[in-house]
XYZ file of C-alpha atoms in Angstrom:
717
model
C 40.079 118.726 116.589
C 39.174 114.520 117.206
C 39.393 113.270 113.375
C 36.199 112.866 111.926
C 34.037 110.180 111.237
C 34.575 109.134 107.267
C 31.150 107.291 106.846
C 29.970 110.576 107.888
C 31.843 112.563 105.665
C 31.287 110.342 102.864
C 27.381 111.159 103.205
C 28.257 114.865 103.583
C 30.658 114.788 99.952
C 27.241 113.021 98.216
C 24.851 115.900 99.285
C 23.627 118.857 97.308
C 23.624 122.286 98.886
C 19.672 121.816 98.654
C 20.344 118.398 101.029
C 22.470 120.331 103.198
C 20.474 122.613 103.842
C 17.784 120.381 104.339
C 19.745 118.167 106.670
C 19.626 121.753 108.823
C 15.827 122.066 108.666
C 13.119 120.508 111.311
C 9.620 120.327 110.381
C 6.607 118.650 112.514
C 5.594 115.422 111.373
C 2.236 116.787 110.657
C 3.602 117.880 107.067
C 3.757 114.971 106.181
C 1.353 112.699 105.535
C 0.551 109.078 103.714
C 0.007 110.974 100.476
C 2.904 112.970 101.073
C 0.754 116.553 100.932
C 1.340 119.367 103.521
C -0.836 119.582 106.205
C -1.636 123.225 106.312
C -1.788 124.420 109.842
C -1.524 128.256 111.860
C 2.107 128.431 110.076
C 3.126 129.056 106.622
C 5.148 126.845 104.719
C 6.870 129.859 102.880
C 7.750 128.177 99.624
C 9.280 124.725 100.823
C 7.551 121.859 98.646
C 6.001 118.597 99.320
C 9.140 117.092 98.168
C 11.520 119.672 100.033
C 9.845 118.348 103.145
C 10.157 114.913 102.886
C 13.734 115.356 102.458
C 14.260 117.702 105.701
C 16.335 115.970 108.236
C 14.691 115.846 111.075
C 11.458 115.934 112.724
C 9.328 117.217 115.366
C 6.140 116.121 117.545
C 6.158 112.396 116.593
C 2.862 111.362 117.240
C 3.390 107.509 117.875
C 5.453 104.700 116.283
C 3.414 103.272 113.605
C 3.575 107.223 112.471
C 7.412 107.360 112.792
C 7.425 103.744 110.154
C 5.043 104.885 108.120
C 7.146 108.236 107.507
C 9.915 106.109 106.886
C 8.458 103.868 104.486
C 7.379 106.811 102.415
C 11.094 108.120 102.636
C 12.607 104.845 100.978
C 10.106 105.151 98.474
C 10.690 108.811 97.827
C 14.725 106.904 97.772
C 15.980 108.923 100.383
C 18.142 106.693 102.711
C 19.621 109.256 105.484
C 17.594 107.929 108.703
C 15.075 110.759 109.574
C 15.529 111.805 113.218
C 12.436 112.154 115.241
C 11.862 114.208 118.452
C 9.416 115.608 121.374
C 8.493 117.270 124.238
C 9.057 114.098 126.535
C 9.287 117.345 129.820
C 7.652 114.807 132.533
C 7.073 111.354 131.094
C 5.606 110.086 127.892
C 2.569 107.949 129.087
C 3.122 107.240 132.806
C 3.014 110.939 133.526
C 5.307 112.657 136.718
C 4.497 115.430 138.411
C 5.825 118.362 136.806
C 9.398 119.515 136.616
C 8.646 122.331 139.426
C 7.154 119.778 141.425
C 10.087 117.278 140.981
C 12.930 119.465 141.993
C 10.553 119.751 145.644
C 11.692 116.659 146.088
C 15.613 117.736 146.614
C 15.948 113.607 144.918
C 18.301 113.577 142.131
C 17.879 109.882 142.003
C 14.043 109.771 141.601
C 14.346 112.566 139.100
C 17.317 110.721 137.137
C 14.658 106.997 137.574
C 11.945 108.862 136.052
C 13.718 110.563 133.132
C 14.791 107.264 132.502
C 11.590 105.664 132.706
C 10.115 108.290 130.556
C 12.718 107.878 127.848
C 12.570 103.827 127.917
C 8.664 104.081 127.015
C 9.137 107.268 124.513
C 12.332 105.207 122.847
C 9.627 102.075 122.162
C 7.015 104.514 120.879
C 9.553 106.075 118.007
C 11.260 108.968 119.888
C 14.432 109.441 119.499
C 15.388 112.728 121.333
C 13.221 115.182 123.764
C 13.490 118.721 124.197
C 14.515 118.543 128.081
C 15.610 119.597 130.548
C 15.156 123.121 130.672
C 16.914 125.249 133.173
C 16.135 128.569 132.856
C 16.023 130.148 136.158
C 13.009 131.289 137.302
C 12.138 134.022 139.764
C 8.513 135.313 138.637
C 5.924 132.744 139.631
C 3.675 134.833 137.050
C 5.412 133.308 134.027
C 3.763 129.573 133.319
C 6.755 128.632 131.987
C 8.486 128.033 135.618
C 6.255 124.664 135.779
C 8.966 123.322 133.611
C 11.814 124.935 135.862
C 13.795 123.667 138.983
C 12.633 126.982 140.457
C 14.658 130.008 141.606
C 18.301 128.441 142.159
C 21.002 127.948 139.770
C 22.834 125.379 141.756
C 20.157 123.094 142.175
C 18.871 123.572 138.484
C 21.997 122.427 137.807
C 21.582 119.503 139.613
C 18.236 118.746 138.488
C 19.374 119.209 134.932
C 21.849 116.697 134.863
C 20.265 114.235 136.646
C 17.465 114.917 133.587
C 19.958 114.048 131.382
C 21.614 110.826 132.883
C 18.201 109.070 132.937
C 17.307 110.441 129.557
C 20.487 108.511 128.463
C 19.798 105.957 130.365
C 16.704 105.032 128.931
C 17.481 105.452 125.262
C 16.742 109.247 124.251
C 19.183 112.141 123.831
C 18.177 114.726 125.051
C 17.933 119.129 124.332
C 19.005 121.604 127.206
C 16.718 124.820 126.748
C 16.429 127.884 126.277
C 19.828 129.203 125.993
C 19.321 131.839 127.521
C 17.838 133.951 130.312
C 14.641 133.119 128.520
C 13.377 132.536 131.877
C 13.640 136.363 132.907
C 10.665 138.002 130.782
C 9.307 140.937 131.702
C 6.377 141.297 134.161
C 6.292 137.288 133.590
C 5.039 137.066 130.159
C 6.109 134.331 128.255
C 7.640 135.411 125.019
C 8.382 138.760 126.145
C 11.888 140.807 126.144
C 14.186 139.802 128.669
C 17.380 142.490 129.829
C 19.986 140.804 132.100
C 22.967 142.510 133.200
C 26.418 140.510 131.992
C 27.149 139.899 136.036
C 23.579 138.941 136.195
C 22.932 136.463 133.569
C 26.901 134.766 134.146
C 26.413 134.595 137.466
C 23.093 133.206 137.907
C 21.194 132.388 134.381
C 24.306 130.051 132.958
C 25.078 128.448 135.810
C 23.051 125.540 135.451
C 23.340 125.417 131.405
C 27.295 125.003 132.395
C 26.482 122.465 135.021
C 24.365 120.208 132.059
C 27.500 120.210 129.507
C 29.065 118.208 132.083
C 26.815 115.195 131.089
C 27.084 115.755 127.482
C 23.679 116.151 126.206
C 23.129 116.277 122.044
C 21.564 119.659 121.922
C 20.953 122.976 123.525
C 18.488 125.059 122.159
C 18.393 128.859 121.433
C 15.899 130.710 122.724
C 13.600 133.026 120.906
C 13.139 135.986 122.893
C 15.028 139.460 123.451
C 18.229 139.861 125.008
C 19.712 143.133 126.098
C 18.080 144.538 122.937
C 18.563 142.117 120.237
C 17.386 138.590 119.933
C 19.260 135.619 120.827
C 20.350 134.305 118.056
C 21.682 137.590 117.212
C 24.737 136.816 120.358
C 27.015 134.578 118.987
C 29.517 135.758 122.003
C 26.894 133.304 123.735
C 26.292 130.416 121.105
C 29.635 130.804 120.293
C 32.765 132.290 122.445
C 30.272 130.790 125.656
C 28.746 127.626 124.189
C 31.499 126.010 122.083
C 34.366 127.669 122.808
C 34.023 128.463 126.347
C 32.087 125.357 127.699
C 33.313 123.013 125.227
C 29.749 121.740 123.600
C 30.073 120.123 120.588
C 26.576 118.898 119.694
C 24.486 120.362 118.052
C 22.249 123.786 118.911
C 18.623 124.038 117.442
C 16.646 126.791 117.130
C 13.271 127.149 119.686
C 9.817 127.118 117.289
C 9.863 129.353 114.081
C 12.908 131.175 116.284
C 15.372 131.734 112.840
C 11.888 133.628 111.017
C 11.276 135.554 114.555
C 14.132 137.695 113.790
C 12.619 139.108 111.162
C 9.110 139.699 113.522
C 11.658 141.152 116.353
C 12.526 143.888 113.728
C 16.169 142.557 113.663
C 16.990 140.931 110.194
C 14.904 142.776 107.364
C 15.057 139.453 105.007
C 14.680 135.612 105.515
C 17.764 135.934 103.458
C 18.893 138.157 106.118
C 17.523 136.044 109.038
C 19.489 133.042 107.624
C 22.635 134.499 108.022
C 22.510 135.563 111.118
C 21.551 132.650 112.695
C 24.414 131.021 110.487
C 26.666 133.057 112.005
C 25.316 132.160 115.913
C 26.282 128.455 115.192
C 22.835 127.376 114.635
C 22.967 124.131 113.448
C 19.287 123.489 113.040
C 16.474 125.575 112.470
C 13.036 124.939 113.961
C 9.772 125.282 111.776
C 10.687 128.162 109.622
C 12.552 127.679 106.127
C 15.339 130.829 106.178
C 18.008 127.985 105.933
C 16.373 125.711 103.213
C 14.979 128.288 101.111
C 18.433 130.773 101.079
C 21.352 128.710 101.903
C 22.114 127.114 99.000
C 22.105 130.694 97.239
C 24.747 132.516 100.389
C 26.826 129.603 99.351
C 27.172 130.096 95.933
C 27.161 133.643 96.120
C 30.530 133.422 98.506
C 28.887 134.993 101.492
C 28.776 131.667 103.870
C 31.734 129.245 103.284
C 30.270 125.595 103.096
C 33.010 123.944 105.278
C 31.235 126.007 107.308
C 27.962 124.869 106.312
C 29.335 121.046 105.990
C 30.171 121.459 109.983
C 27.084 122.094 110.842
C 25.740 119.251 108.787
C 28.554 117.224 110.419
C 27.098 118.015 113.800
C 23.172 116.603 112.972
C 24.555 113.328 111.217
C 27.063 113.172 114.415
C 24.188 113.334 116.590
C 21.748 110.380 114.292
C 25.102 108.225 114.615
C 25.665 108.706 118.305
C 22.026 107.726 118.479
C 22.637 104.665 116.602
C 20.678 105.598 113.116
C 23.247 104.369 110.905
C 23.202 100.968 112.485
C 19.999 99.472 112.755
C 16.644 99.733 110.882
C 14.881 101.240 113.226
C 10.652 99.994 113.579
C 8.705 100.250 116.185
C 8.762 96.907 118.180
C 5.150 96.738 119.336
C 4.738 94.087 121.607
C 7.233 95.886 123.752
C 5.869 99.151 123.713
C 2.895 97.529 124.641
C 4.067 95.912 127.164
C 6.456 98.307 129.364
C 4.008 101.540 128.154
C 2.227 102.419 131.487
C 2.937 99.293 133.524
C 2.580 98.782 136.972
C 6.386 99.295 138.014
C 6.377 102.623 136.201
C 3.111 103.469 137.980
C 4.466 103.063 141.376
C 7.330 105.335 140.265
C 5.071 107.854 139.567
C 3.303 107.603 142.916
C 6.558 108.194 144.429
C 7.948 110.868 142.908
C 4.340 112.540 143.826
C 4.373 111.940 147.508
C 8.265 113.306 147.185
C 7.152 116.268 145.754
C 3.948 117.370 147.465
C 4.778 119.802 149.901
C 3.007 120.467 153.251
C 3.095 123.718 153.830
C 0.888 124.207 156.714
C -0.601 121.722 159.563
C -2.129 122.849 162.475
C -3.060 118.875 163.552
C -5.276 117.983 161.433
C -3.338 115.693 159.600
C -2.979 112.682 158.735
C -6.545 112.131 158.728
C -7.815 109.023 160.270
C -9.122 106.355 158.100
C -12.623 106.408 160.148
C -13.034 110.095 159.882
C -15.764 111.226 157.774
C -14.703 113.448 155.177
C -16.595 115.901 153.227
C -14.679 115.716 149.599
C -15.224 119.113 148.085
C -14.250 121.753 145.393
C -13.530 121.658 141.510
C -10.626 119.311 141.661
C -11.531 116.619 143.783
C -12.555 114.354 141.438
C -10.920 115.895 138.357
C -8.697 114.016 135.883
C -6.929 116.893 134.553
C -4.568 117.682 137.138
C -1.603 115.557 135.601
C -0.001 118.867 134.084
C 0.176 120.846 131.220
C 3.098 118.718 129.420
C 2.052 115.686 129.335
C 3.096 114.151 125.944
C 1.543 111.340 125.376
C -0.491 110.776 128.694
C -4.214 110.635 128.869
C -6.852 111.614 131.339
C -8.480 108.784 131.491
C -5.095 106.957 133.413
C -4.671 109.435 136.009
C -6.240 108.767 139.308
C -8.235 111.217 140.641
C -7.935 112.338 144.401
C -11.796 110.786 145.256
C -10.033 107.446 143.387
C -7.131 107.434 145.432
C -8.892 108.175 148.776
C -11.023 105.070 147.487
C -8.565 102.720 146.789
C -6.700 103.881 150.558
C -10.292 103.193 152.279
C -11.409 100.603 150.873
C -14.786 101.849 150.230
C -16.639 104.581 148.134
C -16.156 108.471 149.242
C -18.825 111.136 147.564
C -17.621 114.274 146.397
C -18.926 117.850 145.748
C -17.675 120.371 143.301
C -19.230 123.469 145.353
C -17.541 125.549 142.104
C -15.453 125.921 138.718
C -12.218 125.777 138.270
C -12.566 128.825 135.139
C -10.391 131.440 136.219
C -12.679 134.144 136.127
C -15.853 131.869 137.029
C -17.993 133.646 139.298
C -20.715 131.191 139.421
C -21.745 130.576 143.468
C -24.515 128.228 142.391
C -22.936 125.232 144.020
C -22.125 126.275 146.834
C -25.052 125.643 148.797
C -25.134 121.958 147.904
C -21.304 121.857 149.296
C -21.913 123.354 152.106
C -25.065 121.054 152.790
C -22.898 118.244 151.665
C -20.026 119.368 154.203
C -22.317 119.847 157.515
C -22.120 116.420 159.285
C -18.427 115.356 158.106
C -15.809 115.212 160.526
C -13.121 116.871 158.183
C -13.265 118.783 154.893
C -11.193 118.364 152.062
C -11.175 120.885 149.777
C -8.881 120.499 146.249
C -8.658 123.751 145.031
C -6.239 125.563 142.841
C -5.599 126.366 139.160
C -6.481 123.870 136.083
C -2.950 122.790 134.342
C -3.793 124.321 131.199
C -3.425 127.926 132.890
C 0.039 127.602 133.760
C 2.714 125.933 131.187
C 3.854 127.818 128.164
C 1.953 130.764 126.835
C -0.052 130.900 129.872
C 1.156 133.749 132.603
C -1.076 135.238 135.047
C -1.175 138.731 136.030
C -3.019 137.600 139.470
C -1.614 134.280 140.806
C -4.166 134.115 143.860
C -6.279 131.475 143.971
C -10.061 132.018 141.759
C -12.224 134.582 143.563
C -15.225 131.730 143.486
C -12.992 129.199 144.860
C -11.709 131.254 148.152
C -15.512 132.545 148.424
C -15.764 128.700 148.536
C -13.725 128.325 151.134
C -15.093 131.045 153.275
C -18.923 129.169 152.988
C -17.121 125.957 154.065
C -15.065 127.512 156.895
C -18.455 128.964 158.582
C -19.430 124.862 159.675
C -16.519 125.204 162.056
C -14.856 121.766 161.097
C -11.235 121.213 160.062
C -10.504 121.982 156.456
C -7.448 120.744 154.564
C -6.844 122.173 151.521
C -5.048 120.363 148.991
C -4.007 122.890 146.160
C -2.959 122.202 142.456
C -1.116 124.570 140.355
C 2.168 124.417 137.662
C 3.256 127.422 139.899
C 3.816 129.013 143.342
C 0.029 130.491 144.144
C -0.154 133.671 146.492
C -2.215 131.995 149.285
C -2.852 134.872 151.453
C -6.181 134.979 151.533
C -7.370 131.479 151.684
C -4.432 130.631 154.620
C -6.419 131.229 157.706
C -9.539 129.480 156.105
C -7.208 125.950 156.045
C -6.702 124.256 159.646
C -3.626 122.399 156.636
C -2.464 123.401 153.244
C -0.762 120.316 150.786
C 0.439 121.618 147.618
C 0.104 118.926 145.594
C 1.276 121.186 142.360
C 0.483 119.316 139.189
C 0.973 115.199 140.202
C 0.676 113.048 136.769
C -0.507 109.528 136.412
C -0.783 109.114 139.620
C -1.528 111.909 141.948
C -4.510 111.187 143.535
C -2.629 107.766 144.799
C -0.276 109.926 146.305
C -2.212 112.654 147.702
C -4.375 109.319 149.423
C -1.111 108.258 150.850
C 0.491 111.902 152.220
C -3.272 112.726 153.623
C -3.834 109.316 155.616
C -0.088 109.119 156.695
C 0.664 105.798 155.021
C 3.588 108.039 152.955
C 5.217 111.503 154.903
C 5.755 114.893 153.449
C 9.304 115.301 153.323
C 9.783 118.002 150.115
C 10.634 121.390 149.896
C 9.628 124.228 148.197
C 12.389 125.431 145.091
C 10.393 128.628 144.806
C 9.345 131.446 146.971
C 5.717 131.824 147.566
C 5.059 135.403 147.080
C 1.626 136.898 149.669
C 0.515 138.652 146.673
C 1.169 138.497 143.205
C 2.941 142.067 143.542
C 5.566 141.232 145.158
C 6.770 139.050 141.856
C 9.826 138.614 140.900
C 10.381 137.708 144.108
C 13.634 135.095 145.854
C 15.426 133.959 148.133
C 18.968 135.061 146.962
C 18.591 138.360 146.757
C 21.065 141.286 147.923
C 21.150 143.645 150.224
C 20.449 147.129 149.647
C 21.897 149.827 151.353
C 18.601 150.578 153.492
C 17.065 147.995 154.410
C 13.954 146.817 155.946
C 14.619 145.259 159.394
C 11.399 144.199 160.146
C 10.115 144.015 156.896
C 6.632 144.943 157.814
C 4.814 147.430 155.229
C 4.994 150.926 155.893
C 1.778 151.668 157.064
C 3.101 149.077 160.363
C 6.670 150.065 160.404
C 6.051 153.556 159.521
C 9.673 153.042 158.251
C 9.338 154.880 154.751
C 13.166 155.312 153.839
C 14.130 151.773 153.674
C 13.537 149.264 150.611
C 9.881 148.005 150.812
C 6.141 148.447 149.790
C 3.580 150.529 151.393
C 1.249 147.951 151.551
C 2.624 144.737 151.862
C 5.710 142.756 153.599
C 8.966 141.859 152.051
C 9.384 138.250 153.387
C 6.991 135.781 150.917
C 4.273 133.981 152.483
C 6.989 130.636 152.607
C 10.712 131.144 151.733
C 12.592 129.085 149.799
C 13.536 125.658 151.036
C 10.151 125.392 153.214
C 8.142 122.457 153.736
C 6.657 120.328 156.820
C 6.403 116.640 157.786
C 4.402 114.441 160.055
C 7.339 115.095 162.528
C 9.779 117.633 163.445
C 13.526 117.927 163.428
C 15.966 119.877 165.514
C 19.094 121.430 164.189
C 22.299 121.754 167.115
C 25.968 121.837 167.459
C 27.072 123.022 164.150
C 30.471 122.929 164.339
C 33.344 123.947 162.004
C 36.937 121.731 162.101
C 38.566 125.571 161.795
C 37.975 129.177 161.512
C 40.446 129.754 158.513
C 40.752 128.089 155.194
C 43.572 128.605 152.676
C 43.022 128.383 149.145
C 44.103 125.152 148.559
C 42.673 123.696 151.503
C 39.251 123.032 152.376
C 36.429 123.095 155.507
C 34.693 120.807 156.926
C 31.003 121.549 158.930
C 28.946 119.284 160.746
C 25.265 119.924 162.406
C 23.644 117.488 164.451
C 19.960 116.735 163.070
C 17.553 115.394 165.666
C 13.900 113.499 164.394
C 12.572 114.953 168.006
C 9.030 113.525 166.764
C 7.155 110.186 167.379
C 6.798 109.820 163.312
C 9.761 108.393 161.387
C 10.452 111.002 158.496
C 13.146 112.687 156.123
C 14.519 116.147 156.339
C 15.907 117.386 153.354
C 19.453 119.230 154.909
C 20.420 122.738 152.969
C 23.636 124.341 153.806
C 23.372 128.039 152.583
C 26.482 130.659 152.672
C 26.933 134.364 152.322
C 30.454 136.120 151.347
C 30.367 139.486 153.623
C 32.332 141.752 151.733
C 33.149 141.380 148.375
C 34.882 143.224 145.055
C 30.691 143.265 143.996
C 28.325 142.794 146.394
C 26.848 139.393 146.608
C 23.681 137.853 147.735
C 22.270 137.875 151.229
C 22.402 133.563 151.189
C 23.091 131.236 148.299
C 22.291 127.424 147.881
C 26.058 125.647 148.352
C 24.501 122.049 149.391
C 21.220 119.763 150.427
C 21.498 116.285 151.733
C 18.068 113.688 152.206
C 18.518 113.021 155.273
C 15.950 109.735 156.547
C 15.667 109.536 160.371
C 13.903 107.228 162.696
C 11.852 109.135 165.505
C 13.866 110.029 168.107
C 16.941 108.873 165.752
C 19.624 111.778 165.578
C 22.697 111.923 162.864
C 25.668 114.315 161.970
C 25.877 115.763 158.188
C 28.427 117.079 156.765
C 29.311 119.705 154.474
C 32.700 120.238 152.536
C 33.646 123.653 151.989
C 36.567 124.271 149.602
C 37.511 127.371 147.156
C 34.969 126.470 144.256
C 32.424 126.339 146.576
C 33.223 130.112 147.298
C 33.921 131.120 143.906
C 31.939 133.176 141.756
C 31.845 135.951 139.177
C 34.468 138.907 140.568
C 34.182 142.726 139.906
C 37.123 141.431 137.478
C 35.313 139.192 135.286
C 36.897 136.039 136.675
C 35.126 132.933 138.306
C 37.191 133.302 141.600
C 36.678 133.107 145.674
C 38.030 136.245 147.205
C 39.444 135.829 150.376
C 37.689 137.823 153.480
C 34.966 136.552 156.019
C 31.800 134.382 155.520
C 28.979 133.215 156.963
C 27.923 129.528 156.624
C 24.216 128.533 157.080
C 22.313 125.436 157.767
C 18.574 124.498 158.273
C 15.381 122.945 157.144
C 14.922 126.045 155.176
C 16.384 129.418 153.783
C 14.845 131.277 157.129
C 15.397 129.452 160.123
C 19.041 128.542 160.136
C 22.178 128.026 162.462
C 24.351 129.986 161.524
C 28.664 130.141 161.950
C 31.829 132.097 160.523
C 34.992 131.014 158.871
C 38.106 133.355 156.616
C 39.449 132.359 153.371
C 42.943 133.309 153.662
C 45.516 133.858 150.553
């Protein structure tokens, strides 16, 4: 064990038991105001006095630098010398808002993700924030779940790579960070946020924990425990995960913080009978900070006095919190907001340019029958509820403001240098059936050359606590598109969403589909650049797009069954009823993982291995030639997949093992190389070890998980 910092141990020696318990307690900033009165809200303070709240060790939801400065001053007036640490959900930007994390992952560009996280950290740190509750690396296989928008999608390898990039960016920008939600929060039954999860030990280790484990390598300051049930017990009742796995096996020595109210919810779940039991359960799970409930503050001192809790163990937790504060420099500087610096950098042109670039690389071109890119001389009819809507920047927009957002209409006007009219046609309301605006939209579009329809779901219909049973486009929007299609004009859909929407019904109504997700401050600027060809689409899907909600959960790296349906067609079409599938739906997604078009085309050829067999201490070099066969420069995301054909446990049909963004000029070819080692092939074997087993493997490479070249090799002892 490393020698402890005497400065910190001296602080601990001078603390009472009550001080120590409060150091492990976090409350929202709106619980403290200038006159030291508790701001009552939707939750109960449960005996926490004003004095106790003033002495908590950390605060969340800092409003701005001036508020943080005022709270620091109040604490000093009350004789509290320990520096307060301010935390906030900085998820995809602070004031300059970037595309949602699900969209950013579609770029397959970790350098871009790192830079955007750095910018978010710079802005947040300048406004008094010390730490963010990000990255979220939960595995997302069910698009009905609203929080897929915060994830990197359905692949654990990609999730880990994106998570590490966010951590590096936050650290480079001066912000501490928190990996969340540990663990398996993304497996909520029915895609319902906060619902129970039931995951086998194998799936937990093989898929749901992989990204968290990778993130430990970048030394995040915190991990956040999730508040869901896992296999019949709340997560904080799983010390085999929080202690044995996270701390002992992975070596994480930072702070474990609970999710909001999670400790008290041990009681609501029906697991712990009293607040005292809640505190003891969390304490034994090595939880360091209790967020937004007072079980630690009200019970830990007595538990120590009664000999139930060892004070040395309490001191260890306090030390981890103080060490985090020290790592952030809070004991070395008199921190106060530099308003001149903050105002100079916030939402500056450099940061706006980065936000535009991020959205350009995040939008996925799902369909294009030659309509895109648009000619700037074309007469377009810009219609739809999101044509001139500012609330397209994302659910977790921190301090971002709608007034700062560039709408699609504004982006097109700036691109064309002229005024463009628009017509809503209908509401973005999920349950709206109001068609009163259809006639005006149809009249508006009659004389156009091309219809650009901006449709989708509102940004507040995804995100935390916003799950959906039906993820099709809202019915009124589909009806509007059917009316517009009768005009016989080319139709371009720009689709907004925080999840993959089921677009089966509207795909035949469109000649092109650009999936814009929720794109941040410069969303409209980037969309205009893509529509008119000033930027070329390159993004790829990181979640499978279901044909219908009933297919969820659906993901590419599934297992083969003993009765596969070769055609994947519905039984009513194939007559194949004794195989896996539906009577009334295809097995395959509408768009597979890794899918995305460009304004040029790419061809893969000449897949080669430098050897057919590999020993455990060896490696195989794979190469493939990628050729830009179109007349535009473009970027292809080359994806490498592997399948272990026979193993001690059944392996997925494909698993992403590597990717590379390859820029190619029109007509240019490049050879792309991929190295295979034993570690590339490792998995959790039947014996529970993370290892590779000898045998035969398939190697795939292509522009998506479905359309690949294939070859084979063997691992030998």
